[in-house]
Short mmCIF file of N, CA and C in Angstrom, two decimals:
data_model
loop_
_atom_site.label_atom_id
_atom_site.label_comp_id
_atom_site.label_asym_id
_atom_site.label_seq_id
_atom_site.Cartn_x
_atom_site.Cartn_y
_atom_site.Cartn_z
N MET A 12 -13.93 0.11 1.78
CA MET A 12 -14.07 0.43 0.44
C MET A 12 -14.48 -0.47 -0.35
N ARG A 13 -15.05 0.35 -1.93
CA ARG A 13 -15.73 -0.23 -2.46
C ARG A 13 -15.13 -1.15 -3.37
N ALA A 14 -15.73 -2.24 -4.18
CA ALA A 14 -15.29 -3.12 -4.84
C ALA A 14 -14.68 -2.58 -6.46
N LEU A 15 -13.36 -2.75 -6.83
CA LEU A 15 -12.94 -2.41 -7.54
C LEU A 15 -12.73 -3.37 -9.11
N THR A 16 -12.92 -2.55 -10.25
CA THR A 16 -12.83 -3.45 -11.58
C THR A 16 -11.43 -3.25 -11.80
N GLU A 17 -10.70 -3.81 -12.87
CA GLU A 17 -9.62 -3.90 -13.52
C GLU A 17 -9.62 -2.35 -14.43
N GLN A 18 -10.63 -2.17 -14.67
CA GLN A 18 -10.87 -0.63 -15.65
C GLN A 18 -10.60 0.37 -14.41
N ASP A 19 -11.04 0.31 -13.31
CA ASP A 19 -11.08 1.36 -12.24
C ASP A 19 -9.71 1.70 -11.89
N ILE A 20 -9.02 0.24 -11.50
CA ILE A 20 -7.89 0.16 -11.23
C ILE A 20 -6.79 1.21 -12.07
N ARG A 21 -6.84 0.57 -13.55
CA ARG A 21 -5.90 0.87 -14.23
C ARG A 21 -6.15 2.96 -14.30
N GLY A 22 -7.65 3.30 -14.34
CA GLY A 22 -7.59 4.29 -14.65
C GLY A 22 -7.13 5.54 -13.69
N SER A 23 -6.73 4.93 -12.56
CA SER A 23 -6.59 5.53 -10.91
C SER A 23 -5.00 6.10 -10.93
N PHE A 24 -4.09 5.64 -11.77
CA PHE A 24 -3.02 5.70 -11.63
C PHE A 24 -2.64 7.30 -11.84
N ILE A 25 -1.63 8.05 -10.71
CA ILE A 25 -1.36 9.28 -10.98
C ILE A 25 0.09 9.50 -11.60
N ASN A 26 0.88 8.70 -11.36
CA ASN A 26 2.10 8.76 -11.28
C ASN A 26 2.76 8.34 -12.38
N CYS A 27 2.13 7.15 -13.30
CA CYS A 27 2.54 6.79 -14.24
C CYS A 27 1.58 6.96 -15.73
N SER A 28 2.13 6.54 -16.75
CA SER A 28 1.63 6.80 -18.30
C SER A 28 0.40 6.10 -18.31
N LYS A 29 -0.45 6.37 -19.33
CA LYS A 29 -1.65 5.38 -19.59
C LYS A 29 -1.30 4.00 -20.07
N GLY A 30 -0.08 4.34 -21.04
CA GLY A 30 0.50 3.10 -21.27
C GLY A 30 0.99 2.10 -20.60
N GLU A 31 1.77 2.86 -19.47
CA GLU A 31 2.36 2.04 -18.04
C GLU A 31 1.25 1.31 -17.16
N ALA A 32 0.15 2.21 -17.13
CA ALA A 32 -1.05 1.63 -16.28
C ALA A 32 -1.84 0.27 -17.05
N LYS A 33 -1.53 0.65 -18.42
CA LYS A 33 -2.48 -0.80 -19.21
C LYS A 33 -1.64 -1.94 -18.95
N ARG A 34 -0.38 -1.77 -18.86
CA ARG A 34 0.66 -2.96 -19.13
C ARG A 34 0.95 -3.67 -17.46
N LEU A 35 0.37 -2.71 -16.27
CA LEU A 35 0.85 -3.20 -15.18
C LEU A 35 0.14 -4.56 -14.54
N ALA A 36 0.44 -5.20 -13.99
CA ALA A 36 -0.21 -6.60 -13.64
C ALA A 36 -1.09 -6.19 -12.30
N VAL A 37 -2.56 -6.34 -12.87
CA VAL A 37 -3.64 -6.27 -11.75
C VAL A 37 -4.14 -7.57 -11.12
N PRO A 38 -4.06 -7.63 -9.94
CA PRO A 38 -4.77 -9.06 -9.04
C PRO A 38 -5.83 -9.47 -10.09
N ARG A 39 -5.73 -10.70 -10.23
CA ARG A 39 -7.05 -11.92 -10.56
C ARG A 39 -7.85 -12.12 -9.71
N ASP A 40 -7.75 -11.70 -8.35
CA ASP A 40 -8.33 -12.30 -7.52
C ASP A 40 -9.16 -11.34 -6.81
N LEU A 41 -9.90 -10.14 -8.06
CA LEU A 41 -10.73 -8.80 -7.30
C LEU A 41 -11.88 -9.15 -6.83
N GLY A 42 -12.80 -10.44 -7.28
CA GLY A 42 -14.13 -10.83 -7.10
C GLY A 42 -13.75 -11.29 -5.59
N GLU A 43 -12.69 -11.81 -4.97
CA GLU A 43 -12.40 -12.25 -3.73
C GLU A 43 -11.84 -11.64 -2.44
N ARG A 44 -11.62 -10.11 -3.04
CA ARG A 44 -11.14 -9.48 -1.60
C ARG A 44 -12.09 -8.84 -1.00
N PRO A 45 -11.76 -8.88 0.61
CA PRO A 45 -12.42 -8.38 1.51
C PRO A 45 -12.82 -7.08 1.64
N TRP A 46 -13.42 -6.26 0.35
CA TRP A 46 -13.30 -4.75 0.66
C TRP A 46 -14.07 -4.02 1.57
N ASP A 47 -14.85 -4.94 1.97
CA ASP A 47 -15.23 -3.75 3.37
C ASP A 47 -14.20 -3.82 4.60
N ASP A 48 -12.99 -4.94 4.40
CA ASP A 48 -12.33 -4.69 5.70
C ASP A 48 -10.70 -3.59 4.88
N LEU A 49 -11.05 -3.35 3.75
CA LEU A 49 -10.21 -2.50 2.90
C LEU A 49 -9.78 -1.18 2.77
N ASP A 50 -8.87 -0.24 3.48
CA ASP A 50 -8.77 0.88 3.20
C ASP A 50 -8.04 1.54 2.20
N PHE A 51 -7.49 0.46 1.29
CA PHE A 51 -6.82 0.41 0.30
C PHE A 51 -6.57 -0.90 -0.40
N LEU A 52 -6.79 -0.61 -1.58
CA LEU A 52 -5.76 -2.29 -2.27
C LEU A 52 -4.36 -2.03 -2.61
N GLY A 53 -3.83 -2.54 -2.27
CA GLY A 53 -2.20 -2.81 -2.39
C GLY A 53 -1.96 -4.34 -2.88
N TRP A 54 -0.73 -4.43 -3.58
CA TRP A 54 -0.30 -5.55 -4.15
C TRP A 54 0.83 -5.59 -4.88
N ARG A 55 1.79 -6.80 -4.68
CA ARG A 55 3.07 -6.59 -5.50
C ARG A 55 2.96 -7.22 -6.92
N ASP A 56 3.71 -6.79 -7.58
CA ASP A 56 3.86 -7.41 -8.96
C ASP A 56 4.35 -8.53 -9.02
N PRO A 57 3.82 -9.85 -9.29
CA PRO A 57 4.36 -10.98 -9.45
C PRO A 57 5.56 -11.00 -10.33
N GLY A 58 5.39 -10.58 -11.43
CA GLY A 58 6.55 -10.40 -12.45
C GLY A 58 7.82 -10.01 -12.27
N ALA A 59 7.49 -8.76 -11.23
CA ALA A 59 8.61 -7.59 -11.17
C ALA A 59 8.71 -7.58 -9.60
N PRO A 60 9.44 -8.47 -9.29
CA PRO A 60 9.47 -8.32 -7.52
C PRO A 60 10.05 -6.61 -6.96
N ASP A 61 10.66 -6.21 -7.41
CA ASP A 61 11.04 -4.66 -7.07
C ASP A 61 9.60 -3.51 -7.07
N ARG A 62 8.58 -4.20 -8.20
CA ARG A 62 7.50 -3.24 -8.06
C ARG A 62 6.15 -3.68 -7.01
N SER A 63 5.36 -2.81 -6.64
CA SER A 63 4.12 -2.56 -5.99
C SER A 63 3.38 -1.63 -6.39
N TYR A 64 1.77 -1.69 -5.93
CA TYR A 64 0.77 -0.75 -6.51
C TYR A 64 -0.24 -0.44 -5.58
N LEU A 65 -1.05 0.44 -5.64
CA LEU A 65 -1.74 0.98 -4.28
C LEU A 65 -2.65 1.94 -5.01
N VAL A 66 -4.13 1.20 -4.50
CA VAL A 66 -5.13 1.95 -5.06
C VAL A 66 -6.10 2.51 -3.94
N THR A 67 -6.36 4.06 -3.73
CA THR A 67 -7.47 4.16 -2.90
C THR A 67 -8.30 4.97 -3.04
N GLU A 68 -9.38 5.28 -2.49
CA GLU A 68 -10.28 6.19 -2.60
C GLU A 68 -10.49 7.25 -1.73
N ARG A 69 -10.26 8.47 -2.53
CA ARG A 69 -10.01 10.16 -1.54
C ARG A 69 -10.72 10.68 -2.32
N GLU A 70 -12.01 11.29 -1.37
CA GLU A 70 -12.78 12.49 -1.83
C GLU A 70 -13.45 11.89 -2.95
N ASP A 71 -13.90 10.83 -2.99
CA ASP A 71 -15.00 10.33 -4.05
C ASP A 71 -14.06 10.00 -5.23
N ARG A 72 -13.31 9.85 -5.28
CA ARG A 72 -12.20 9.24 -6.69
C ARG A 72 -10.92 8.49 -6.36
N LEU A 73 -10.64 7.64 -7.10
CA LEU A 73 -9.84 7.06 -6.97
C LEU A 73 -7.97 7.34 -7.36
N VAL A 74 -7.44 6.83 -6.21
CA VAL A 74 -5.85 7.40 -6.63
C VAL A 74 -4.91 5.95 -6.56
N GLY A 75 -4.45 5.79 -7.49
CA GLY A 75 -3.57 5.12 -7.79
C GLY A 75 -1.86 5.32 -7.86
N VAL A 76 -1.14 4.53 -7.21
CA VAL A 76 0.41 4.89 -7.03
C VAL A 76 0.78 3.80 -7.57
N ALA A 77 1.64 4.02 -8.48
CA ALA A 77 3.09 2.57 -8.84
C ALA A 77 4.12 3.05 -7.84
N MET A 78 4.89 1.86 -7.27
CA MET A 78 5.89 1.88 -6.29
C MET A 78 6.97 1.31 -6.52
N ARG A 79 8.06 1.27 -6.56
CA ARG A 79 9.23 0.25 -6.02
C ARG A 79 9.93 0.33 -4.82
N PHE A 80 10.40 -0.74 -4.66
CA PHE A 80 11.09 -0.99 -3.26
C PHE A 80 12.35 -2.13 -3.38
N GLN A 81 13.29 -1.90 -2.49
CA GLN A 81 14.57 -2.80 -2.83
C GLN A 81 13.97 -3.68 -1.73
N PRO A 82 13.66 -5.26 -1.89
CA PRO A 82 13.95 -5.96 -0.73
C PRO A 82 15.12 -5.75 0.24
N ALA A 83 14.54 -5.70 1.83
CA ALA A 83 15.53 -5.83 3.20
C ALA A 83 16.15 -6.89 2.93
N GLN A 84 17.39 -6.87 3.29
CA GLN A 84 18.26 -7.51 3.57
C GLN A 84 18.83 -7.30 5.26
N ARG A 85 17.88 -7.43 6.01
CA ARG A 85 18.35 -7.35 7.41
C ARG A 85 18.38 -8.95 8.24
N GLY A 86 18.87 -8.71 9.18
CA GLY A 86 19.29 -9.33 10.38
C GLY A 86 17.97 -10.33 10.51
N PHE A 87 18.23 -11.52 11.35
CA PHE A 87 17.15 -12.29 11.89
C PHE A 87 16.52 -11.44 12.83
N LEU A 88 16.92 -10.94 13.76
CA LEU A 88 16.46 -10.23 15.20
C LEU A 88 15.89 -8.89 14.70
N HIS A 89 16.46 -8.36 13.64
CA HIS A 89 16.21 -6.87 13.43
C HIS A 89 14.30 -7.02 13.24
N ARG A 90 13.64 -5.47 13.37
CA ARG A 90 12.31 -5.76 13.31
C ARG A 90 12.13 -4.02 12.37
N SER A 91 11.19 -4.10 11.78
CA SER A 91 10.99 -2.78 11.02
C SER A 91 9.13 -2.57 11.42
N MET A 92 8.99 -1.00 11.69
CA MET A 92 7.45 -0.43 11.68
C MET A 92 7.06 -0.18 10.65
N CYS A 93 5.86 -0.40 9.81
CA CYS A 93 5.07 0.56 9.09
C CYS A 93 4.78 1.57 9.12
N SER A 94 5.02 2.81 8.42
CA SER A 94 4.67 4.29 8.88
C SER A 94 3.33 4.54 8.69
N LEU A 95 2.38 3.24 8.06
CA LEU A 95 1.09 3.60 7.80
C LEU A 95 0.22 3.05 8.79
N CYS A 96 0.47 1.79 8.99
CA CYS A 96 -0.47 1.19 10.17
C CYS A 96 0.51 1.25 11.65
N LEU A 97 1.65 0.97 11.31
CA LEU A 97 2.65 1.14 12.71
C LEU A 97 2.47 -0.28 13.38
N THR A 98 2.25 -1.45 12.14
CA THR A 98 2.66 -2.92 12.59
C THR A 98 3.93 -3.14 12.47
N THR A 99 4.51 -3.80 13.30
CA THR A 99 6.04 -4.14 13.29
C THR A 99 6.24 -5.67 12.42
N HIS A 100 7.28 -5.69 11.83
CA HIS A 100 7.42 -7.06 10.99
C HIS A 100 9.21 -7.17 11.48
N PRO A 101 9.36 -8.70 11.41
CA PRO A 101 10.49 -9.00 11.50
C PRO A 101 11.21 -9.27 10.02
N ARG A 102 12.43 -9.46 9.79
CA ARG A 102 13.24 -9.67 8.22
C ARG A 102 12.62 -9.27 7.06
N GLY A 103 12.45 -8.20 6.90
CA GLY A 103 11.90 -7.63 5.56
C GLY A 103 10.50 -7.29 5.44
N GLY A 104 9.57 -7.63 6.51
CA GLY A 104 8.38 -7.44 6.13
C GLY A 104 7.53 -5.79 6.07
N VAL A 105 9.04 -4.84 6.41
CA VAL A 105 8.47 -3.65 6.07
C VAL A 105 9.88 -3.11 5.20
N ALA A 106 9.34 -2.41 4.21
CA ALA A 106 10.36 -1.89 3.34
C ALA A 106 10.43 -0.40 2.84
N LEU A 107 11.52 0.42 2.38
CA LEU A 107 10.93 1.56 1.80
C LEU A 107 10.33 1.69 0.39
N MET A 108 9.19 2.06 0.54
CA MET A 108 8.37 2.39 -0.66
C MET A 108 8.69 3.09 -1.24
N THR A 109 8.73 3.58 -2.92
CA THR A 109 9.20 4.92 -3.23
C THR A 109 8.34 4.93 -4.57
N ALA A 110 7.80 6.05 -4.53
CA ALA A 110 6.95 6.26 -6.07
C ALA A 110 7.24 7.67 -6.62
N ARG A 111 7.30 7.64 -7.90
CA ARG A 111 7.97 8.70 -8.49
C ARG A 111 6.74 9.65 -8.42
N LYS A 112 7.11 10.91 -8.43
CA LYS A 112 6.25 12.23 -8.31
C LYS A 112 5.31 12.51 -9.70
N ALA A 113 4.29 12.55 -9.53
CA ALA A 113 3.43 13.08 -10.56
C ALA A 113 3.85 14.36 -11.30
N GLY A 114 3.36 14.21 -12.58
CA GLY A 114 3.50 15.34 -13.41
C GLY A 114 5.48 15.91 -13.91
N PRO A 115 5.47 17.03 -13.97
CA PRO A 115 7.13 17.34 -14.38
C PRO A 115 7.88 16.59 -13.10
N ALA A 116 7.74 17.00 -11.89
CA ALA A 116 8.60 16.48 -10.94
C ALA A 116 9.02 15.10 -11.02
N GLY A 117 7.96 14.21 -11.46
CA GLY A 117 8.36 12.86 -11.53
C GLY A 117 9.34 12.54 -13.09
N ARG A 118 8.64 13.27 -13.58
CA ARG A 118 9.72 12.93 -15.11
C ARG A 118 10.90 13.55 -15.22
N GLU A 119 11.25 14.25 -14.17
CA GLU A 119 12.82 14.54 -13.84
C GLU A 119 13.34 13.72 -13.05
N GLY A 120 12.34 12.66 -12.51
CA GLY A 120 13.12 11.95 -11.64
C GLY A 120 13.13 12.31 -10.10
N ASN A 121 12.24 12.79 -9.61
CA ASN A 121 11.77 13.05 -8.45
C ASN A 121 11.05 12.10 -7.75
N SER A 122 11.05 11.58 -6.51
CA SER A 122 10.43 10.67 -6.04
C SER A 122 10.43 10.84 -4.31
N VAL A 123 9.11 10.48 -3.72
CA VAL A 123 8.84 10.40 -2.11
C VAL A 123 9.29 8.78 -1.86
N GLY A 124 9.36 8.64 -0.76
CA GLY A 124 9.18 7.49 -0.18
C GLY A 124 8.75 6.90 1.44
N ALA A 125 7.99 6.16 1.70
CA ALA A 125 7.54 5.74 2.96
C ALA A 125 7.84 4.39 3.46
N TYR A 126 7.85 3.85 4.36
CA TYR A 126 8.17 2.57 5.01
C TYR A 126 6.95 2.06 5.04
N MET A 127 6.58 0.88 4.20
CA MET A 127 5.70 0.00 4.10
C MET A 127 5.50 -1.39 4.42
N CYS A 128 4.34 -1.90 5.11
CA CYS A 128 4.16 -3.46 5.00
C CYS A 128 4.51 -3.95 3.32
N THR A 129 5.62 -4.77 3.39
CA THR A 129 5.54 -5.29 1.97
C THR A 129 4.77 -5.88 1.30
N ASP A 130 3.64 -6.80 1.97
CA ASP A 130 2.67 -7.02 1.56
C ASP A 130 1.20 -6.22 1.17
N LEU A 131 1.66 -4.92 1.71
CA LEU A 131 0.58 -3.73 1.60
C LEU A 131 -0.62 -4.13 2.27
N ALA A 132 -0.56 -5.16 3.25
CA ALA A 132 -2.01 -5.46 4.01
C ALA A 132 -2.44 -4.84 5.37
N CYS A 133 -2.07 -3.93 5.32
CA CYS A 133 -2.11 -2.92 6.75
C CYS A 133 -3.37 -3.02 6.93
N SER A 134 -4.37 -2.60 5.92
CA SER A 134 -5.80 -2.73 6.55
C SER A 134 -5.84 -4.10 7.39
N LEU A 135 -5.99 -5.34 6.73
CA LEU A 135 -6.29 -6.52 7.42
C LEU A 135 -5.45 -6.62 8.89
N TYR A 136 -4.42 -6.09 8.76
CA TYR A 136 -3.00 -6.28 10.20
C TYR A 136 -4.19 -5.55 11.08
N LEU A 137 -4.99 -3.88 10.81
CA LEU A 137 -5.31 -3.43 11.88
C LEU A 137 -6.59 -4.06 12.76
N ARG A 138 -7.36 -4.66 11.56
CA ARG A 138 -8.66 -5.40 11.94
C ARG A 138 -8.48 -6.62 12.31
N GLY A 139 -7.31 -7.29 12.37
CA GLY A 139 -7.08 -8.51 12.76
C GLY A 139 -7.12 -9.73 12.07
N ARG A 140 -7.42 -9.25 10.88
CA ARG A 140 -7.83 -10.48 9.48
C ARG A 140 -6.42 -10.98 9.31
N LYS A 141 -5.54 -10.20 9.43
CA LYS A 141 -4.06 -11.39 9.08
C LYS A 141 -2.96 -10.95 10.34
N VAL A 142 -2.21 -11.70 10.66
CA VAL A 142 -1.33 -11.67 12.05
C VAL A 142 -0.08 -11.68 11.25
N PRO A 143 0.54 -11.04 11.79
CA PRO A 143 2.09 -10.52 11.27
C PRO A 143 2.67 -11.91 11.64
N GLU A 144 3.64 -11.94 11.21
CA GLU A 144 4.64 -12.93 11.51
C GLU A 144 5.17 -13.26 12.61
N THR A 145 5.42 -11.95 13.81
CA THR A 145 5.24 -12.04 14.64
C THR A 145 4.26 -12.46 16.05
N GLY A 146 3.13 -12.98 15.32
CA GLY A 146 2.12 -13.16 16.09
C GLY A 146 1.00 -12.51 16.78
N ALA A 147 1.48 -11.20 16.68
CA ALA A 147 0.62 -10.01 17.23
C ALA A 147 1.08 -8.54 16.83
N ARG A 148 0.24 -7.61 17.44
CA ARG A 148 0.46 -5.95 16.95
C ARG A 148 0.40 -5.60 18.37
N PHE A 149 1.07 -4.59 18.65
CA PHE A 149 1.42 -3.70 19.80
C PHE A 149 -0.14 -3.43 20.02
N GLU A 150 -0.58 -3.45 21.69
CA GLU A 150 -2.11 -3.41 21.91
C GLU A 150 -1.98 -1.60 22.23
N GLU A 151 -2.88 -0.81 21.41
CA GLU A 151 -3.06 0.20 21.79
C GLU A 151 -4.10 0.60 22.36
N SER A 152 -4.15 2.07 22.77
CA SER A 152 -5.40 2.51 23.64
C SER A 152 -6.31 3.23 22.80
N LEU A 153 -5.60 3.04 21.56
CA LEU A 153 -6.99 3.74 20.53
C LEU A 153 -8.04 2.89 19.76
N THR A 154 -9.00 3.47 19.43
CA THR A 154 -10.15 2.32 19.09
C THR A 154 -10.05 1.79 17.61
N LEU A 155 -10.52 1.02 17.39
CA LEU A 155 -10.09 0.49 15.76
C LEU A 155 -10.35 1.64 14.81
N GLU A 156 -11.66 2.51 15.09
CA GLU A 156 -11.98 3.51 13.94
C GLU A 156 -10.76 4.68 14.21
N GLU A 157 -10.10 5.01 15.45
CA GLU A 157 -9.01 5.81 15.59
C GLU A 157 -8.25 5.14 14.90
N GLN A 158 -7.53 3.70 14.95
CA GLN A 158 -6.55 3.48 14.27
C GLN A 158 -6.89 3.41 12.46
N ILE A 159 -7.76 3.15 12.51
CA ILE A 159 -8.12 3.50 10.80
C ILE A 159 -8.10 4.85 10.39
N ALA A 160 -8.27 5.71 11.09
CA ALA A 160 -8.26 7.21 10.69
C ALA A 160 -6.83 7.41 10.97
N ARG A 161 -6.20 7.20 11.79
CA ARG A 161 -4.83 7.13 11.47
C ARG A 161 -3.99 6.77 10.54
N THR A 162 -4.18 5.33 10.14
CA THR A 162 -3.56 4.80 8.84
C THR A 162 -3.85 5.45 7.46
N ARG A 163 -4.94 6.05 7.47
CA ARG A 163 -5.75 6.76 5.97
C ARG A 163 -4.80 8.40 6.21
N GLY A 164 -5.17 8.35 7.22
CA GLY A 164 -3.99 9.77 7.39
C GLY A 164 -2.55 10.09 7.05
N ASN A 165 -2.06 8.93 7.64
CA ASN A 165 -0.52 8.58 7.01
C ASN A 165 -0.59 8.14 5.76
N LEU A 166 -1.65 7.36 4.86
CA LEU A 166 -1.37 7.37 3.82
C LEU A 166 -1.90 8.54 2.85
N PHE A 167 -2.62 9.20 3.14
CA PHE A 167 -3.23 10.50 2.55
C PHE A 167 -1.89 11.53 2.50
N ALA A 168 -1.03 11.61 3.79
CA ALA A 168 0.14 12.50 4.22
C ALA A 168 1.19 11.85 3.22
N PHE A 169 1.34 10.80 2.62
CA PHE A 169 2.53 9.99 1.66
C PHE A 169 1.56 10.48 0.38
N LEU A 170 0.67 10.39 0.13
CA LEU A 170 -0.03 10.66 -1.39
C LEU A 170 0.19 12.37 -2.08
N ASP A 171 0.05 13.02 -0.64
CA ASP A 171 0.16 14.51 -0.62
C ASP A 171 1.44 14.68 -1.11
N LYS A 172 2.44 14.22 -1.01
CA LYS A 172 3.51 14.56 -1.09
C LYS A 172 3.89 14.44 -2.79
N LEU A 173 3.03 13.31 -3.43
CA LEU A 173 3.39 13.13 -4.93
C LEU A 173 2.49 14.30 -5.80
#
């Protein structure tokens, strides 16, 4: 993914108003992000624990999505799997992220959801740059490039529903 600026990010959102995009919290460490290892930029809003955001490149344009989630209250031994990168996490490391649909459907309250890593670090888990709390991911027979393509396909399938 190419390096993004705050202006790039704010102009990319498809499911919120320009005013909402102007007010949302953008990460302050954009210059320190490992852009070459990211398939999308994802972050949680530090001022609103139930909000998260995701921006990706698709067909040479940026697509940003504002999402909400309810932190999981699961037991110590419970594990969940991210539907994007297929990484498993214990105790709330995966949550149902819901995004308001774009356009009239979203204004009527319609939304779609997917189970995602709550830290939105799927790209880093795939590449081994970040290790899940359990210490490892499942070993797969797919190459890294195939896993990245699958993750991007899963992300685009979610975005297509918006």
